[in-house]
Tab-separated table of C-alpha atoms and ligand atoms in Angstrom:
chain	number	residue	atom	x	y	z
E	1	PHE	CA	88.735	83.041	41.733
E	2	LYS	CA	85.606	85.179	41.329
E	3	GLY	CA	86.367	85.203	37.606
E	4	LYS	CA	89.630	87.046	38.178
E	5	THR	CA	93.117	85.951	37.226
E	6	PRO	CA	94.840	84.807	40.423
E	7	PHE	CA	97.409	87.200	41.874
E	8	ILE	CA	100.191	85.111	43.380
E	9	THR	CA	102.983	86.099	45.741
E	10	PHE	CA	105.706	83.628	46.687
E	11	VAL	CA	107.224	84.335	50.103
E	12	LEU	CA	110.768	83.005	50.407
E	13	GLY	CA	113.401	83.079	53.151
E	14	GLY	CA	115.259	80.734	55.466
E	15	PRO	CA	113.854	78.998	58.543
E	16	GLY	CA	112.836	81.652	61.062
E	17	SER	CA	113.420	84.568	58.676
E	18	GLY	CA	109.897	85.813	59.523
E	19	LYS	CA	107.844	84.646	56.534
E	20	GLY	CA	104.800	83.647	58.591
E	21	THR	CA	104.941	86.787	60.745
E	22	GLN	CA	105.070	89.123	57.735
E	23	CYS	CA	102.368	87.138	55.914
E	24	GLU	CA	99.961	87.850	58.778
E	25	LYS	CA	100.575	91.564	58.348
E	26	ILE	CA	100.122	91.382	54.573
E	27	VAL	CA	96.815	89.563	55.086
E	28	GLU	CA	95.581	92.258	57.507
E	29	ASN	CA	96.622	95.141	55.268
E	30	PHE	CA	96.113	93.861	51.754
E	31	GLY	CA	93.445	91.140	51.893
E	32	PHE	CA	95.466	88.165	50.727
E	33	THR	CA	94.778	84.523	51.567
E	34	HIS	CA	97.808	83.027	53.343
E	35	LEU	CA	98.844	79.538	52.272
E	36	SER	CA	101.845	78.278	54.243
E	37	ALA	CA	103.231	75.207	52.484
E	38	GLY	CA	104.691	74.017	55.795
E	39	ASP	CA	101.311	74.394	57.554
E	40	LEU	CA	99.556	72.471	54.762
E	41	LEU	CA	102.111	69.666	55.106
E	42	ARG	CA	101.812	69.632	58.917
E	43	ARG	CA	98.028	69.398	58.527
E	44	GLU	CA	98.519	66.233	56.443
E	45	ILE	CA	100.544	64.760	59.324
E	46	THR	CA	97.922	65.494	61.986
E	47	SER	CA	95.025	64.307	59.858
E	48	ASN	CA	96.852	61.039	59.134
E	49	THR	CA	96.359	61.134	55.380
E	50	GLU	CA	98.007	58.967	52.735
E	51	TYR	CA	101.301	60.867	52.828
E	52	GLY	CA	101.294	61.834	56.531
E	53	ALA	CA	103.990	59.448	57.736
E	54	GLU	CA	106.319	60.201	54.822
E	55	ILE	CA	105.878	63.951	55.332
E	56	LEU	CA	106.675	63.660	59.040
E	57	ASP	CA	109.923	61.795	58.333
E	58	THR	CA	110.907	64.366	55.711
E	59	ILE	CA	110.218	67.378	57.962
E	60	LYS	CA	112.125	65.821	60.879
E	61	GLU	CA	115.145	65.556	58.566
E	62	GLY	CA	114.669	69.096	57.259
E	63	LYS	CA	114.379	67.701	53.735
E	64	ILE	CA	111.999	68.737	50.980
E	65	VAL	CA	108.741	66.849	50.445
E	66	PRO	CA	108.231	65.675	46.822
E	67	SER	CA	107.034	68.595	44.699
E	68	GLU	CA	103.902	66.827	43.445
E	69	VAL	CA	102.594	66.385	46.992
E	70	THR	CA	103.114	70.019	47.976
E	71	VAL	CA	101.857	71.488	44.711
E	72	LYS	CA	98.665	69.448	44.878
E	73	LEU	CA	97.969	70.682	48.410
E	74	ILE	CA	98.552	74.309	47.378
E	75	ARG	CA	96.456	73.978	44.239
E	76	LYS	CA	93.553	72.439	46.168
E	77	GLU	CA	93.554	75.377	48.614
E	78	MET	CA	93.655	77.903	45.790
E	79	GLU	CA	90.800	76.223	43.956
E	80	SER	CA	88.555	76.065	47.006
E	81	SER	CA	89.149	79.704	47.948
E	82	ASP	CA	86.846	82.527	46.880
E	83	ASN	CA	89.740	84.968	47.084
E	84	TYR	CA	92.039	85.504	44.100
E	85	LYS	CA	95.034	86.998	45.962
E	86	PHE	CA	97.366	84.394	47.443
E	87	LEU	CA	100.501	84.441	49.575
E	88	ILE	CA	102.327	81.178	49.122
E	89	ASP	CA	104.666	81.017	52.113
E	90	GLY	CA	107.766	78.792	52.194
E	91	PHE	CA	107.426	77.576	48.622
E	92	PRO	CA	109.078	77.002	46.127
E	93	ARG	CA	112.127	75.811	48.071
E	94	SER	CA	114.015	74.529	45.024
E	95	GLU	CA	114.078	74.805	41.248
E	96	GLU	CA	112.320	71.459	41.119
E	97	ASN	CA	109.511	72.853	43.302
E	98	ARG	CA	109.245	75.922	41.093
E	99	ILE	CA	109.100	73.971	37.847
E	100	ALA	CA	106.496	71.546	39.236
E	101	PHE	CA	104.280	74.446	40.356
E	102	GLU	CA	104.422	76.102	36.960
E	103	ARG	CA	103.712	72.822	35.192
E	104	ILE	CA	100.832	71.646	37.394
E	105	THR	CA	99.049	74.974	38.009
E	106	GLU	CA	99.996	76.672	34.726
E	107	ALA	CA	100.482	79.806	36.821
E	108	GLU	CA	103.391	82.047	37.733
E	109	PRO	CA	103.868	84.417	40.661
E	110	ASP	CA	103.341	88.156	40.185
E	111	ILE	CA	105.591	89.046	43.133
E	112	VAL	CA	108.356	87.137	44.899
E	113	LEU	CA	109.435	88.358	48.341
E	114	PHE	CA	112.732	87.177	49.754
E	115	PHE	CA	113.414	87.746	53.447
E	116	ASP	CA	117.175	87.971	53.787
E	117	CYS	CA	118.277	87.148	57.336
E	118	PRO	CA	121.633	86.180	58.891
E	119	GLU	CA	121.903	82.583	60.069
E	120	GLU	CA	122.571	83.350	63.750
E	121	GLU	CA	119.397	85.436	63.857
E	122	MET	CA	117.332	82.680	62.211
E	123	VAL	CA	118.660	80.066	64.650
E	124	LYS	CA	117.901	82.318	67.623
E	125	ARG	CA	114.335	82.969	66.463
E	126	VAL	CA	113.512	79.345	65.735
E	127	LEU	CA	114.926	78.131	69.072
E	128	ASN	CA	112.866	80.783	70.884
E	129	ARG	CA	109.613	79.920	69.136
E	130	ASN	CA	108.469	77.113	71.456
E	131	GLN	CA	105.426	75.946	69.535
E	132	GLY	CA	106.358	72.283	69.699
E	133	ARG	CA	107.360	71.907	66.051
E	134	VAL	CA	109.214	68.619	65.492
E	135	ASP	CA	111.836	70.485	63.440
E	136	ASP	CA	112.592	73.260	65.946
E	137	ASN	CA	115.626	71.603	67.532
E	138	ILE	CA	119.241	72.529	66.860
E	139	ASP	CA	120.039	69.368	64.849
E	140	THR	CA	117.117	69.788	62.470
E	141	ILE	CA	117.645	73.558	62.239
E	142	ARG	CA	121.210	72.956	61.001
E	143	LYS	CA	119.855	70.585	58.345
E	144	ARG	CA	117.117	73.043	57.316
E	145	LEU	CA	119.717	75.802	56.938
E	146	LYS	CA	121.997	73.619	54.832
E	147	ILE	CA	119.223	72.651	52.438
E	148	PHE	CA	118.008	76.238	52.271
E	149	GLU	CA	121.507	77.482	51.397
E	150	SER	CA	122.038	74.967	48.652
E	151	LEU	CA	118.634	75.121	46.946
E	152	ASN	CA	117.130	78.582	47.500
E	153	LEU	CA	119.615	80.717	45.568
E	154	PRO	CA	118.768	79.415	42.072
E	155	VAL	CA	115.073	80.138	42.710
E	156	VAL	CA	115.833	83.659	43.902
E	157	ASN	CA	118.124	84.258	40.906
E	158	TYR	CA	115.483	82.995	38.497
E	159	TYR	CA	112.882	85.481	39.720
E	160	SER	CA	115.429	88.251	40.005
E	161	LYS	CA	116.172	87.867	36.279
E	162	ARG	CA	112.442	88.042	35.566
E	163	GLY	CA	112.147	91.309	37.510
E	164	LYS	CA	109.789	89.817	40.089
E	165	LEU	CA	112.062	89.651	43.118
E	166	TYR	CA	111.827	91.996	46.110
E	167	LYS	CA	114.656	91.392	48.573
E	168	ILE	CA	113.815	92.507	52.096
E	169	ASN	CA	116.311	93.000	54.912
E	170	ALA	CA	114.751	90.748	57.576
E	171	VAL	CA	116.666	92.183	60.547
E	172	GLY	CA	114.814	94.557	62.858
E	173	THR	CA	111.432	94.488	64.508
E	174	ALA	CA	108.509	92.887	62.682
E	175	ASP	CA	106.981	96.358	62.240
E	176	GLU	CA	110.196	97.791	60.805
E	177	ILE	CA	110.388	94.941	58.333
E	178	PHE	CA	106.768	95.399	57.324
E	179	GLU	CA	107.528	99.016	56.394
E	180	GLN	CA	109.761	97.591	53.635
E	181	VAL	CA	107.079	95.121	52.589
E	182	ARG	CA	104.140	97.538	52.490
E	183	PRO	CA	105.278	99.591	49.459
E	184	VAL	CA	105.698	96.431	47.366
E	185	PHE	CA	101.989	95.664	47.725
E	186	ALA	CA	100.840	99.284	47.712
E	187	ALA	CA	102.430	99.608	44.257
E	188	HIS	CA	100.493	96.587	42.985
E	189	GLU	CA	97.037	97.600	44.243
E	190	GLU	CA	94.453	98.359	41.640
H	201	UP5	N1	110.016	86.577	64.721
H	201	UP5	C1	109.475	86.854	63.501
H	201	UP5	N2	109.895	88.044	63.052
H	201	UP5	C2	110.747	88.534	63.994
H	201	UP5	C3	111.516	89.729	64.101
H	201	UP5	N3	111.506	90.655	63.142
H	201	UP5	N4	112.287	89.898	65.191
H	201	UP5	C4	112.326	88.948	66.168
H	201	UP5	N5	111.604	87.809	66.137
H	201	UP5	C5	110.833	87.596	65.060
H	201	UP5	O1	109.232	83.551	62.758
H	201	UP5	C6	110.037	82.654	63.503
H	201	UP5	C7	110.083	83.114	64.963
H	201	UP5	O2	110.706	84.381	65.023
H	201	UP5	C8	108.695	83.304	65.585
H	201	UP5	O3	108.738	82.936	66.930
H	201	UP5	C9	108.438	84.799	65.427
H	201	UP5	O4	107.576	85.310	66.416
H	201	UP5	C10	109.826	85.372	65.534
H	201	UP5	P1	108.238	83.035	61.613
H	201	UP5	O5	107.473	84.200	61.129
H	201	UP5	O6	107.518	81.837	62.096
H	201	UP5	O7	109.345	82.619	60.511
H	201	UP5	P2	109.219	81.665	59.258
H	201	UP5	O8	110.131	82.223	58.231
H	201	UP5	O9	107.804	81.438	58.906
H	201	UP5	O10	109.894	80.356	59.892
H	201	UP5	P3	109.542	78.824	59.661
H	201	UP5	O11	110.281	78.088	60.725
H	201	UP5	O12	108.094	78.602	59.541
H	201	UP5	O13	110.257	78.604	58.262
H	201	UP5	P4	110.593	77.279	57.526
H	201	UP5	O14	110.797	77.663	56.126
H	201	UP5	O15	111.720	76.567	58.187
H	201	UP5	O16	109.321	76.369	57.821
H	201	UP5	P5	108.130	75.875	56.902
H	201	UP5	O17	106.985	75.674	57.785
H	201	UP5	O18	108.001	76.706	55.720
H	201	UP5	O19	108.691	74.439	56.461
H	201	UP5	C11	108.948	73.456	57.427
H	201	UP5	C12	109.430	72.186	56.744
H	201	UP5	O20	108.393	71.680	55.906
H	201	UP5	C13	110.633	72.349	55.807
H	201	UP5	O21	111.855	72.295	56.494
H	201	UP5	C14	110.447	71.142	54.890
H	201	UP5	O22	110.881	69.966	55.520
H	201	UP5	C15	108.929	71.082	54.741
H	201	UP5	N6	108.457	71.807	53.534
H	201	UP5	C16	108.598	71.174	52.306
H	201	UP5	O23	109.122	70.065	52.216
H	201	UP5	N7	108.136	71.804	51.190
H	201	UP5	C17	107.547	73.035	51.237
H	201	UP5	O24	107.151	73.542	50.166
H	201	UP5	C18	107.398	73.671	52.479
H	201	UP5	C19	107.875	73.041	53.617
H	202	MG	MG1	106.562	79.722	58.748
């Protein structure tokens, strides 16, 4: 990391809450490296690696891939980057994910963003996306939402207690939402 301590942001929020969209804006404005856990997993599927088939089955069911697999992919990307500022998008999805990350990387996030979005809005956005994702169909979306609802809250509460959580109202245009995100990073710039 160029000899610097890594600066880590976790980006949380339900399916279609706008994590990826806002991450692009944070990258442009604040020079972070964007690591989408979902994209890293989808890359394993297309490159037919050891875990590819298992990951595909898990994503189709909207379930969570074993923590070890995801954490190793994230860690590898961090280690091969020459940046030290990372946005980790769509992870940790559960307390188990969070604990595995802390154990394996011996690191903790500096900032945790949580994009709070009503379900109907998330469903509408995901169904409109049309990028051919195997999980962007109504059946899988329902499953993704259910798992998100049951496992995300403890993670959010954990970081809230540690004073690291920034809850963002994810309704509005992408630009309007970014105006809530910008000050979080502006306050942390050296
Ligand atoms: N859009 C964005 N912002 C908008 C706005 N303000 N107004 C109107 N439209 C807006 O946005 C979704 C769509 O909405 C886009 O078309 C966008 O243009 C529009 P996007 O920014 O893509 O939302 P995002 O929150 O990134 O939605 P995504 O579907 O990627 O979230 P998920 O959390 O569901 O997906 P992810 O890729 O993170 O994970 C997929 C699956 O991988 C999981 O279900 C799980 O099975 C697996 N996974 C793991 O097992 N472990 C992990 O750690 C990560 C993933
Ligand atoms: Mg995404």
